[in-house]
Amino acid sequence: MESNKNILEELILDESFQNYVIHNQEEGKWQHWLEQHPQDQENFKKATAFVNALKFKNQEISQKQINDEIAKFDIRVQKEQGNPSGKVVSLWKRALQLAAIVALLLATTFVLYKFPLYQPEEVPVAQTEIIIKKTALGVKSQIRLPDGTLVKLNSGSEIRYPSRFDGKIRSVELLGEAYFQVVQNKSKPFVVSTSGMKTTVLGTSFVISSFNKGSAEVSLLEGSVLVTSDKEEKILKPGQKLSLNGNSIEISNYDYNEDFGWKEGILYFNDASAEVIFEKLKLWYGVEFSFESIDLPQLKYSGFYKNQDLETVLNGLGYSLKFDFEIKEKMIKIKFN
Amino acid sequence: MQEDSKDKIHVYYGEYYRSLFNYGIKLINNEDVVRDGIQDCFYNLWMNPEKLERIEKPRNYLIGTLRNLLLKQIASAKNSSGLDEIHAFEVSTQEAIIDSEIEAINSQKLQRAIDTLTPKQKEVLYLRFYEGLSYEEIEQITSTNYQSARNLLSKTIKNLRKAVLVFLMFF
């Protein structure tokens, strides 16, 4: 018993162990330690819990509170510096200061919409053409941009980019959904324009999707990103999602599989309604559905399919949601029992 | 140039405001005072562009500045001459559940063990376990005020050891 306590105490006071719990450092070393000391598994768990308890309770602070403080700061600077230009903040300059790795995602339904290139005065340089890449429904593709940035384009999406990034920024337009691994270039921010807003990043990887005019979503995986609409500017933190709907902007937390899963072939439903499910399948597999009755049943479904064909998915869904189906090429008949 | 510094400070707000607020509120339990203190930290940094340019670990620098500012205020409010005395550092432990099969840590009892520590020691624990700072970084943040940060750290570790022992009795 006494030796048990010693091991527990030693673990708690060990700086490397603390770092393992606090920062997830040297995971391998501690996994190995556990394998070597199977009798101390209990102590290991207790020590982990102890260190976690010492992280202490802290107050939640919303992004809005922080934005309010930033606004107060700006006002104070303006007042005390007598700096009339204080309010005019150059977006791309601010973007320079944002952190490097970013992941985002935008939007929902399916109306194509065109918008002007960001800062068009930067664009017209001789021999720069605009390249358009499209994916059909049910097809995903991978593209390298002129700066080396990797883009994974989801089904039914379109991206436009210049054959050379000549201006002060790297500007692309997106209709639909895409994952970006941006090559870092601090002096040339990467800007994605989608319906109603622009997303500015410097970082290395993010996802965007925007299908619908006037509504869009950005989900941030890592780093930080600046989102600007006509009216507002927001800086997102990792784990946050920004939804733009008409004029209202909302920030919430996202579900990773729901927003990012598609790029790994994960079809994911989280408490989804029948409408949402069949809409997603349509996009994912490039098929059409017909239903025997006009009203779809009121139900909620959660499920997870990785790299599965349509028939497997429909079998799984049909079992839970109680429907039969008949596949005729691209047309699928659904009959609820 | 001015715009660049301002942008930088905006980013620091996003990155460090939560840390600063949660640290400050433990030194003095008054949200307005802490908020004003943080504003002053950032404003001072803005007024010192050279510092802003060369700052290596903004989090540590800002926590240190906030600490000095708040301690000065507390001292003047108390009319005390000991400018850098920490009078309180109020922390409460996280409810930590080990495993559904094993009993949960009795956080009340752990709390009692921690309450036996001095405010300085609690501060060290907080910076170590919540902010995840190394002992060296903690020393840097507090050394402007403490003659011997090293002594304090070893004392804290001794006391933590005691707290650990107290804690172990409840398993």
Coordinates of C-alpha atoms in Angstrom, one line a residue:
Chain A
M1 CA 0.0 0.0 0.0
E2 CA 2.7 2.4 1.0
S3 CA 4.7 1.8 -2.2
N4 CA 1.5 2.4 -4.2
K5 CA 1.3 5.8 -2.7
N6 CA 4.9 6.5 -3.5
I7 CA 4.4 5.7 -7.1
L8 CA 1.4 7.9 -7.3
E9 CA 3.2 10.7 -5.6
E10 CA 6.2 10.3 -7.8
L11 CA 4.1 10.5 -10.9
I12 CA 2.3 13.6 -9.8
L13 CA 5.5 15.4 -9.0
D14 CA 7.3 14.3 -12.1
E15 CA 7.7 17.2 -14.5
S16 CA 7.6 15.0 -17.6
F17 CA 4.5 13.3 -16.4
Q18 CA 2.9 16.7 -15.7
N19 CA 3.8 17.8 -19.2
Y20 CA 2.2 14.6 -20.6
V21 CA -1.1 15.4 -18.9
I22 CA -1.0 19.2 -19.5
H23 CA 0.4 19.3 -23.1
N24 CA 0.2 15.7 -24.3
Q25 CA 3.9 15.7 -24.6
E26 CA 6.0 12.5 -24.8
E27 CA 2.9 10.3 -25.1
G28 CA 5.0 7.4 -26.4
K29 CA 7.2 7.5 -23.3
W30 CA 4.3 7.2 -20.9
Q31 CA 2.5 4.6 -23.0
H32 CA 5.7 2.6 -22.7
W33 CA 5.9 3.2 -19.0
L34 CA 2.3 1.9 -18.6
E35 CA 3.2 -1.3 -20.6
Q36 CA 6.2 -1.8 -18.3
H37 CA 4.2 -1.2 -15.1
P38 CA 0.8 -2.9 -15.7
Q39 CA 0.3 -3.1 -11.9
D40 CA 0.4 0.7 -11.7
Q41 CA -2.4 1.4 -14.2
E42 CA -4.7 2.5 -11.3
N43 CA -2.0 4.9 -10.0
F44 CA -1.5 6.2 -13.5
K45 CA -5.2 7.1 -13.8
K46 CA -5.4 8.7 -10.4
A47 CA -2.3 10.7 -11.1
T48 CA -3.7 11.9 -14.4
A49 CA -7.0 12.9 -12.6
F50 CA -5.0 14.7 -9.9
V51 CA -3.1 16.8 -12.4
N52 CA -6.3 17.5 -14.3
A53 CA -8.0 18.6 -11.1
L54 CA -5.2 21.2 -10.7
K55 CA -6.1 22.8 -13.9
F56 CA -8.7 24.6 -11.8
K57 CA -12.0 26.0 -12.6
N58 CA -12.1 29.0 -15.0
Q59 CA -14.6 31.3 -16.3
E60 CA -15.9 30.9 -19.9
I61 CA -15.3 34.0 -21.9
S62 CA -17.1 34.5 -25.2
Q63 CA -15.7 35.8 -28.4
K64 CA -18.2 38.7 -28.1
Q65 CA -16.7 39.8 -24.8
I66 CA -13.3 39.8 -26.3
N67 CA -14.5 41.7 -29.3
D68 CA -16.0 44.3 -27.0
E69 CA -12.7 44.7 -25.2
I70 CA -11.0 45.1 -28.5
A71 CA -13.5 47.8 -29.5
K72 CA -12.8 49.6 -26.2
F73 CA -9.1 49.5 -26.8
D74 CA -9.5 51.0 -30.3
I75 CA -11.6 53.8 -28.9
R76 CA -9.0 54.5 -26.3
V77 CA -6.2 54.5 -28.8
Q78 CA -8.1 56.9 -31.1
K79 CA -8.9 59.3 -28.2
E80 CA -5.6 59.4 -26.6
Q81 CA -3.6 59.4 -29.8
G82 CA -5.9 61.8 -31.6
N83 CA -5.5 59.5 -34.6
P84 CA -8.3 60.1 -37.0
S85 CA -7.4 57.2 -39.3
G86 CA -7.5 54.8 -36.3
K87 CA -10.8 53.3 -37.4
V88 CA -9.7 52.4 -40.9
V89 CA -8.1 49.0 -40.6
S90 CA -6.5 47.5 -43.6
L91 CA -7.9 43.9 -43.8
W92 CA -5.0 42.3 -45.5
K93 CA -2.6 43.9 -43.1
R94 CA -4.5 42.6 -40.2
A95 CA -4.6 39.2 -41.8
L96 CA -0.8 39.3 -41.8
Q97 CA -0.9 39.1 -38.1
L98 CA -3.2 36.1 -37.9
A99 CA -1.8 32.7 -37.0
A100 CA -0.7 30.2 -39.6
I101 CA -2.8 27.1 -39.6
V102 CA -6.5 27.4 -40.4
A103 CA -9.3 25.2 -41.4
L104 CA -12.7 26.4 -42.5
L105 CA -16.0 25.4 -44.0
L106 CA -18.8 27.3 -45.5
A107 CA -22.5 27.0 -46.5
T108 CA -25.4 24.6 -47.2
T109 CA -27.8 24.4 -50.3
F110 CA -27.3 24.6 -53.9
V111 CA -27.6 27.8 -56.0
L112 CA -24.6 28.9 -58.0
Y113 CA -23.8 32.6 -57.5
K114 CA -21.1 34.8 -58.9
F115 CA -19.3 37.6 -57.2
P116 CA -16.5 40.0 -58.1
L117 CA -12.9 39.1 -57.3
Y118 CA -11.6 40.6 -54.1
Q119 CA -9.7 43.8 -54.8
P120 CA -10.1 43.7 -58.6
E121 CA -7.6 46.5 -59.1
E122 CA -4.9 44.1 -58.2
V123 CA -5.8 41.5 -60.7
P124 CA -5.4 42.7 -64.3
V125 CA -1.8 41.9 -65.1
A126 CA -0.9 40.7 -68.6
Q127 CA -1.3 37.0 -69.3
T128 CA -3.1 36.2 -66.1
E129 CA -6.1 34.1 -66.9
I130 CA -8.9 33.0 -64.7
I131 CA -9.1 29.2 -64.4
I132 CA -12.3 27.5 -63.5
K133 CA -12.5 24.0 -62.1
K134 CA -15.8 22.2 -61.5
T135 CA -16.8 18.9 -60.0
A136 CA -20.0 17.1 -61.0
L137 CA -22.4 15.7 -58.4
G138 CA -21.0 12.6 -56.8
V139 CA -17.4 13.5 -57.8
K140 CA -14.6 15.0 -55.7
S141 CA -11.3 16.3 -57.1
Q142 CA -7.9 17.5 -56.1
I143 CA -6.3 20.7 -57.5
R144 CA -2.9 22.4 -57.1
L145 CA -3.1 26.2 -57.2
P146 CA -0.2 28.2 -58.8
D147 CA 1.3 28.9 -55.4
G148 CA 1.4 25.2 -54.5
T149 CA -1.7 25.3 -52.3
L150 CA -3.7 22.1 -52.3
V151 CA -7.4 22.2 -52.8
K152 CA -9.8 19.3 -52.4
L153 CA -13.1 20.1 -54.1
N154 CA -16.2 18.4 -52.8
S155 CA -19.0 17.3 -55.2
G156 CA -21.0 19.9 -57.1
S157 CA -18.5 22.7 -56.4
E158 CA -16.6 25.2 -58.4
I159 CA -13.4 27.2 -57.8
R160 CA -12.0 30.1 -59.8
Y161 CA -8.4 31.3 -59.5
P162 CA -5.9 33.2 -61.6
S163 CA -3.2 31.3 -63.5
R164 CA -0.7 33.4 -61.5
F165 CA -1.0 35.2 -58.1
D166 CA 0.3 38.5 -59.1
G167 CA -1.4 40.9 -56.7
K168 CA -0.8 41.7 -53.1
I169 CA -3.1 38.9 -52.1
R170 CA -3.9 35.4 -53.3
S171 CA -7.6 35.6 -54.1
V172 CA -9.9 32.7 -55.1
E173 CA -13.6 32.4 -55.4
L174 CA -15.5 29.4 -54.3
L175 CA -19.0 28.1 -55.0
G176 CA -19.6 25.0 -53.0
E177 CA -17.3 23.2 -50.6
A178 CA -13.5 22.8 -50.5
Y179 CA -10.7 21.9 -48.2
F180 CA -7.5 24.0 -48.5
Q181 CA -4.0 23.4 -47.5
V182 CA -2.5 26.8 -48.0
V183 CA 1.2 27.3 -48.7
Q184 CA 2.4 29.8 -46.2
N185 CA 3.3 33.2 -47.5
K186 CA 3.2 36.0 -44.9
S187 CA 3.4 38.8 -47.5
K188 CA 0.5 37.4 -49.6
P189 CA -2.6 36.6 -47.6
F190 CA -4.9 34.0 -49.0
V191 CA -8.5 35.2 -49.4
V192 CA -11.5 33.0 -50.3
S193 CA -14.6 34.9 -51.5
T194 CA -17.9 33.2 -51.0
S195 CA -21.4 34.5 -51.0
G196 CA -21.7 37.4 -48.6
M197 CA -18.3 37.1 -47.0
K198 CA -14.6 36.8 -47.4
T199 CA -12.3 34.6 -45.4
T200 CA -8.7 35.7 -45.0
V201 CA -6.0 33.3 -43.9
L202 CA -2.3 32.9 -43.9
G203 CA -2.2 29.4 -42.7
T204 CA -1.7 26.0 -44.1
S205 CA -5.0 24.1 -44.0
F206 CA -8.7 24.8 -43.9
V207 CA -12.0 23.8 -45.5
I208 CA -14.6 26.0 -47.0
S209 CA -18.0 25.4 -48.5
S210 CA -20.5 27.8 -49.8
F211 CA -23.4 26.8 -51.9
N212 CA -26.2 29.2 -51.2
K213 CA -26.5 32.9 -51.9
G214 CA -26.7 34.9 -48.7
S215 CA -25.8 32.0 -46.4
A216 CA -22.5 30.6 -45.5
E217 CA -20.5 28.8 -42.9
V218 CA -16.9 28.8 -41.8
S219 CA -15.6 26.2 -39.4
L220 CA -12.1 26.7 -38.0
L221 CA -9.9 23.7 -37.3
E222 CA -6.6 25.3 -36.2
G223 CA -5.0 28.7 -36.0
S224 CA -7.1 31.7 -36.5
V225 CA -9.0 33.3 -39.4
L226 CA -10.6 36.6 -40.2
V227 CA -14.1 36.6 -41.7
T228 CA -15.5 39.7 -43.1
S229 CA -19.1 40.3 -44.3
D230 CA -20.5 43.6 -45.5
K231 CA -21.3 44.6 -42.0
E232 CA -19.0 42.8 -39.6
E233 CA -15.6 41.3 -39.0
K234 CA -15.0 38.4 -36.8
I235 CA -11.9 36.5 -35.7
L236 CA -12.6 32.8 -35.2
K237 CA -10.9 30.5 -32.7
P238 CA -10.3 26.8 -33.3
G239 CA -13.4 24.7 -32.7
Q240 CA -15.7 27.6 -33.6
K241 CA -18.0 27.9 -36.5
L242 CA -19.4 31.0 -38.0
S243 CA -22.8 30.9 -39.7
L244 CA -24.0 33.7 -41.9
N245 CA -27.6 33.8 -42.7
G246 CA -28.9 36.9 -44.5
N247 CA -27.7 39.6 -42.2
S248 CA -27.3 37.6 -39.0
I249 CA -24.0 36.1 -37.9
E250 CA -23.8 33.5 -35.3
I251 CA -20.8 31.8 -33.7
S252 CA -21.1 28.3 -32.3
N253 CA -19.1 25.1 -31.8
Y254 CA -19.0 22.6 -34.6
D255 CA -19.0 18.8 -34.9
Y256 CA -15.8 17.7 -36.5
N257 CA -17.2 14.8 -38.4
E258 CA -20.1 16.8 -39.7
D259 CA -18.0 19.6 -41.1
F260 CA -14.7 18.1 -42.0
G261 CA -15.5 14.3 -42.4
W262 CA -16.3 14.5 -46.1
K263 CA -12.7 15.1 -47.1
E264 CA -11.8 11.7 -45.5
G265 CA -14.8 10.0 -47.1
I266 CA -16.9 10.1 -44.0
L267 CA -20.6 10.5 -44.5
Y268 CA -21.9 11.6 -41.2
F269 CA -25.4 12.4 -39.8
N270 CA -25.9 14.0 -36.5
D271 CA -29.5 14.0 -35.4
A272 CA -30.4 14.7 -39.0
S273 CA -33.9 15.0 -40.4
A274 CA -35.0 13.0 -43.4
E275 CA -34.8 16.1 -45.6
V276 CA -31.2 16.7 -44.6
I277 CA -30.3 13.0 -45.1
F278 CA -31.6 12.7 -48.6
E279 CA -30.3 16.1 -49.6
K280 CA -26.8 15.0 -48.5
L281 CA -27.0 11.7 -50.3
K282 CA -28.1 13.4 -53.5
L283 CA -24.9 15.6 -53.4
W284 CA -22.7 12.8 -52.2
Y285 CA -23.6 10.1 -54.8
G286 CA -25.1 12.3 -57.6
V287 CA -28.5 10.6 -57.5
E288 CA -32.1 11.6 -57.4
F289 CA -34.7 10.3 -55.0
S290 CA -38.4 9.8 -55.4
F291 CA -40.8 9.2 -52.5
E292 CA -44.2 7.5 -52.4
S293 CA -45.7 10.1 -50.2
I294 CA -45.2 13.8 -50.3
D295 CA -44.5 14.3 -46.6
L296 CA -41.3 12.7 -45.3
P297 CA -41.7 11.2 -41.8
Q298 CA -40.6 13.2 -38.8
L299 CA -37.5 11.5 -37.6
K300 CA -34.0 12.1 -36.4
Y301 CA -31.0 9.9 -37.3
S302 CA -27.4 9.8 -36.4
G303 CA -24.9 7.6 -38.2
F304 CA -21.4 7.3 -39.6
Y305 CA -20.3 5.7 -42.9
K306 CA -16.7 5.7 -44.1
N307 CA -16.0 5.1 -47.9
Q308 CA -19.3 3.1 -48.4
D309 CA -21.2 2.7 -51.5
L310 CA -24.8 4.0 -51.8
E311 CA -26.4 0.6 -51.4
T312 CA -24.6 -0.1 -48.1
V313 CA -25.6 3.3 -46.8
L314 CA -29.2 2.9 -47.9
N315 CA -29.4 -0.6 -46.3
G316 CA -28.2 0.9 -43.0
L317 CA -30.5 3.9 -43.2
G318 CA -33.5 1.8 -44.3
Y319 CA -33.1 -0.5 -41.3
S320 CA -33.1 2.3 -38.8
L321 CA -35.6 4.6 -40.5
K322 CA -37.8 1.7 -41.8
F323 CA -37.9 2.2 -45.5
D324 CA -37.4 0.0 -48.6
F325 CA -35.6 1.2 -51.7
E326 CA -35.2 0.4 -55.3
I327 CA -32.2 1.6 -57.3
K328 CA -32.7 2.2 -61.0
E329 CA -29.4 3.7 -62.2
K330 CA -29.4 7.3 -60.9
M331 CA -33.0 7.2 -59.7
I332 CA -33.9 5.8 -56.3
K333 CA -37.4 5.0 -55.1
I334 CA -38.0 5.2 -51.4
K335 CA -40.9 3.6 -49.7
F336 CA -41.4 4.2 -46.0
N337 CA -43.1 1.3 -44.1
Chain B
M1 CA 3.4 50.9 -38.8
Q2 CA 0.9 52.1 -36.3
E3 CA -1.7 49.9 -38.0
D4 CA 0.5 46.9 -37.9
S5 CA 1.0 47.3 -34.1
K6 CA -2.7 47.7 -33.6
D7 CA -3.4 44.6 -35.6
K8 CA -0.9 42.7 -33.6
I9 CA -2.6 43.8 -30.4
H10 CA -5.9 42.7 -31.7
V11 CA -4.6 39.3 -32.3
Y12 CA -3.1 39.2 -28.8
Y13 CA -6.5 40.0 -27.4
G14 CA -7.9 37.0 -29.2
E15 CA -5.1 34.7 -28.1
Y16 CA -4.5 35.8 -24.5
Y17 CA -7.5 37.6 -23.2
R18 CA -9.0 34.4 -21.6
S19 CA -5.7 33.6 -19.9
L20 CA -5.3 37.1 -18.6
F21 CA -8.8 37.5 -17.3
N22 CA -8.8 34.1 -15.5
Y23 CA -5.5 34.8 -14.0
G24 CA -6.4 38.3 -12.9
I25 CA -9.7 37.4 -11.3
K26 CA -7.8 35.0 -9.0
L27 CA -5.6 37.9 -7.8
I28 CA -8.5 40.2 -7.2
N29 CA -12.1 39.2 -7.3
N30 CA -13.5 42.2 -9.1
E31 CA -14.3 41.8 -12.8
D32 CA -14.2 45.6 -13.6
V33 CA -10.8 46.0 -12.0
V34 CA -9.4 43.0 -13.9
R35 CA -10.9 44.2 -17.2
D36 CA -9.4 47.7 -16.7
G37 CA -6.1 46.2 -15.8
I38 CA -6.0 44.2 -19.0
Q39 CA -6.9 47.2 -21.0
D40 CA -3.9 49.1 -19.4
C41 CA -1.6 46.2 -20.2
F42 CA -2.5 46.3 -23.8
Y43 CA -2.4 50.1 -23.9
N44 CA 1.0 50.2 -22.4
L45 CA 2.3 47.7 -24.9
W46 CA 0.8 49.8 -27.7
M47 CA 2.7 52.8 -26.3
N48 CA 5.9 50.9 -26.4
P49 CA 6.3 49.8 -30.1
E50 CA 9.9 48.6 -29.6
K51 CA 8.8 46.2 -27.0
L52 CA 5.9 45.1 -29.1
E53 CA 8.2 44.4 -32.0
R54 CA 10.6 42.3 -30.0
I55 CA 8.3 40.5 -27.6
E56 CA 9.1 36.8 -27.6
K57 CA 6.5 35.2 -25.3
P58 CA 3.6 37.6 -25.3
R59 CA 1.5 35.4 -23.0
N60 CA 4.2 35.5 -20.3
Y61 CA 5.0 39.1 -20.8
L62 CA 1.3 40.1 -20.5
I63 CA 0.6 38.0 -17.5
G64 CA 3.7 39.5 -15.8
T65 CA 2.5 43.0 -16.6
L66 CA -1.0 42.4 -15.4
R67 CA 0.3 40.9 -12.2
N68 CA 2.4 44.0 -11.4
L69 CA -0.5 46.3 -12.3
L70 CA -3.0 44.5 -10.2
L71 CA -0.7 44.0 -7.2
K72 CA 0.1 47.8 -7.2
Q73 CA -3.6 48.6 -7.2
I74 CA -4.4 46.1 -4.4
A75 CA -1.5 47.6 -2.4
S76 CA -2.6 51.2 -2.8
A77 CA -6.2 50.2 -2.0
K78 CA -5.0 48.6 1.2
N79 CA -2.6 51.4 1.9
S80 CA 0.1 48.9 2.4
S81 CA 3.7 49.5 1.6
G82 CA 4.5 46.0 0.5
L83 CA 4.0 46.7 -3.1
D84 CA 4.4 43.2 -4.5
E85 CA 2.7 41.2 -1.8
I86 CA 0.2 38.7 -3.1
H87 CA -2.7 38.8 -0.6
A88 CA -4.9 36.2 -2.2
F89 CA -5.0 33.8 -5.0
E90 CA -8.4 32.1 -5.1
V91 CA -8.6 28.9 -7.0
S92 CA -11.1 26.1 -7.1
T93 CA -10.4 22.6 -8.3
Q94 CA -11.9 21.1 -11.3
E95 CA -14.3 18.2 -10.8
A96 CA -12.2 15.4 -12.1
I97 CA -13.7 12.0 -12.8
I98 CA -11.1 9.3 -13.2
D99 CA -13.1 6.5 -14.6
S100 CA -16.7 5.6 -14.2
E101 CA -15.6 2.4 -12.4
I102 CA -13.2 4.0 -10.0
E103 CA -14.4 6.6 -7.6
A104 CA -14.2 10.2 -8.6
I105 CA -11.7 12.4 -6.9
N106 CA -13.3 14.0 -3.9
S107 CA -12.7 17.6 -5.1
Q108 CA -13.9 19.1 -1.9
K109 CA -11.1 17.3 0.0
L110 CA -8.6 18.2 -2.6
Q111 CA -9.8 21.8 -2.4
R112 CA -9.2 21.7 1.4
A113 CA -5.7 20.5 0.8
I114 CA -5.0 23.3 -1.6
D115 CA -6.5 25.9 0.7
T116 CA -3.7 25.1 3.1
L117 CA -1.2 26.6 0.6
T118 CA -0.2 30.2 0.6
P119 CA -1.5 32.5 -2.2
K120 CA 2.0 32.6 -3.8
Q121 CA 2.1 28.8 -3.8
K122 CA -1.4 28.6 -5.3
E123 CA -0.3 31.0 -8.0
V124 CA 2.6 28.8 -8.9
L125 CA 0.3 25.8 -9.1
Y126 CA -2.1 27.7 -11.3
L127 CA 0.6 28.9 -13.7
R128 CA 2.1 25.5 -13.8
F129 CA -1.0 23.3 -14.2
Y130 CA -3.5 25.6 -15.8
E131 CA -1.3 27.8 -18.0
G132 CA 1.1 24.9 -18.5
L133 CA 4.1 27.2 -18.0
S134 CA 7.5 25.7 -17.1
Y135 CA 9.1 26.5 -13.7
E136 CA 11.5 28.7 -15.5
E137 CA 8.8 30.7 -17.1
I138 CA 7.0 31.0 -13.8
E139 CA 10.2 32.3 -12.3
Q140 CA 10.5 34.9 -15.0
I141 CA 6.9 36.1 -14.4
T142 CA 7.3 36.4 -10.7
S143 CA 11.0 37.2 -10.3
T144 CA 10.6 40.9 -10.6
N145 CA 8.9 40.7 -7.2
Y146 CA 10.4 37.9 -5.4
Q147 CA 13.9 37.8 -4.1
S148 CA 14.2 34.2 -4.6
A149 CA 11.8 32.6 -6.9
R150 CA 13.7 29.4 -6.7
N151 CA 13.1 29.1 -3.0
L152 CA 9.5 29.7 -3.5
L153 CA 9.2 27.0 -6.1
S154 CA 10.9 24.4 -4.0
K155 CA 8.8 25.4 -1.1
T156 CA 5.7 25.0 -3.2
I157 CA 6.7 21.7 -4.4
K158 CA 7.3 20.6 -0.8
N159 CA 3.9 21.9 0.1
L160 CA 2.3 20.3 -3.0
R161 CA 3.9 17.1 -1.8
K162 CA 2.2 17.6 1.5
A163 CA -1.1 18.3 -0.4
V164 CA -0.6 15.2 -2.4
L165 CA -0.2 13.2 0.7
V166 CA -3.3 14.7 2.2
F167 CA -5.1 14.0 -1.0
L168 CA -3.8 10.4 -1.1
M169 CA -5.4 9.7 2.2
F170 CA -8.8 10.0 0.6
F171 CA -8.3 7.4 -2.0

